[in-house]
Structure formats: C-alpha cells, structure tokens
Amino acid sequence: MNHYYNMRIRKAFESKENWYKINCFGARQWIIFSVLMI
C-alpha cells in the first residue's frame, strides 16, 4: 500500500492496524516469491 508497489486498498485506510496487517502480508508474499525465483 505504498508508492513502491502501488497497492491501494480501501480496507487499509480504515485503521493503522489494517494498514500494518496488509503490508505485512504483502511483504511476506514478496519474500516467498523472491525465494522461489532464486
């Protein structure tokens, strides 16, 4: 949900807790995808 990967989810703007949970999920997905590509 930031300028680097341009995620704009309305749910993320509802609270800071949602924002962190959504970004944490996205970061984990990026890590998993990166490891699989190696």
Coordinates of C-alpha atoms in Angstrom, one line a residue:
M1 CA 0.0 0.0 0.0
N2 CA 2.8 2.4 -0.6
H3 CA 4.4 4.1 -3.6
Y4 CA 6.8 1.2 -4.4
Y5 CA 4.2 -1.4 -5.2
N6 CA 1.2 0.8 -5.6
M7 CA -1.4 -1.1 -3.6
R8 CA -4.4 1.0 -2.8
I9 CA -6.9 -1.0 -0.8
R10 CA -9.8 0.9 0.9
K11 CA -9.7 -1.5 3.9
A12 CA -6.1 -0.5 4.5
F13 CA -7.1 3.1 5.1
E14 CA -9.6 2.2 7.8
S15 CA -7.1 1.9 10.6
K16 CA -3.4 1.7 11.2
E17 CA -3.8 -1.9 12.4
N18 CA -5.3 -2.9 9.0
W19 CA -2.5 -0.9 7.2
Y20 CA 0.2 -2.9 9.0
K21 CA -1.5 -6.2 8.6
I22 CA -2.0 -5.7 4.8
N23 CA 1.6 -4.5 4.4
C24 CA 2.9 -7.4 6.4
F25 CA 1.0 -9.9 4.2
G26 CA 2.3 -8.2 1.1
A27 CA 5.9 -8.3 2.3
R28 CA 5.7 -12.0 3.1
Q29 CA 4.3 -12.6 -0.4
W30 CA 7.2 -10.7 -1.9
I31 CA 9.7 -12.7 0.2
I32 CA 8.2 -16.0 -0.8
F33 CA 8.0 -15.1 -4.5
S34 CA 11.7 -13.9 -4.4
V35 CA 12.9 -17.1 -2.8
L36 CA 11.0 -19.2 -5.4
M37 CA 12.6 -17.2 -8.2
I38 CA 16.1 -17.9 -6.8

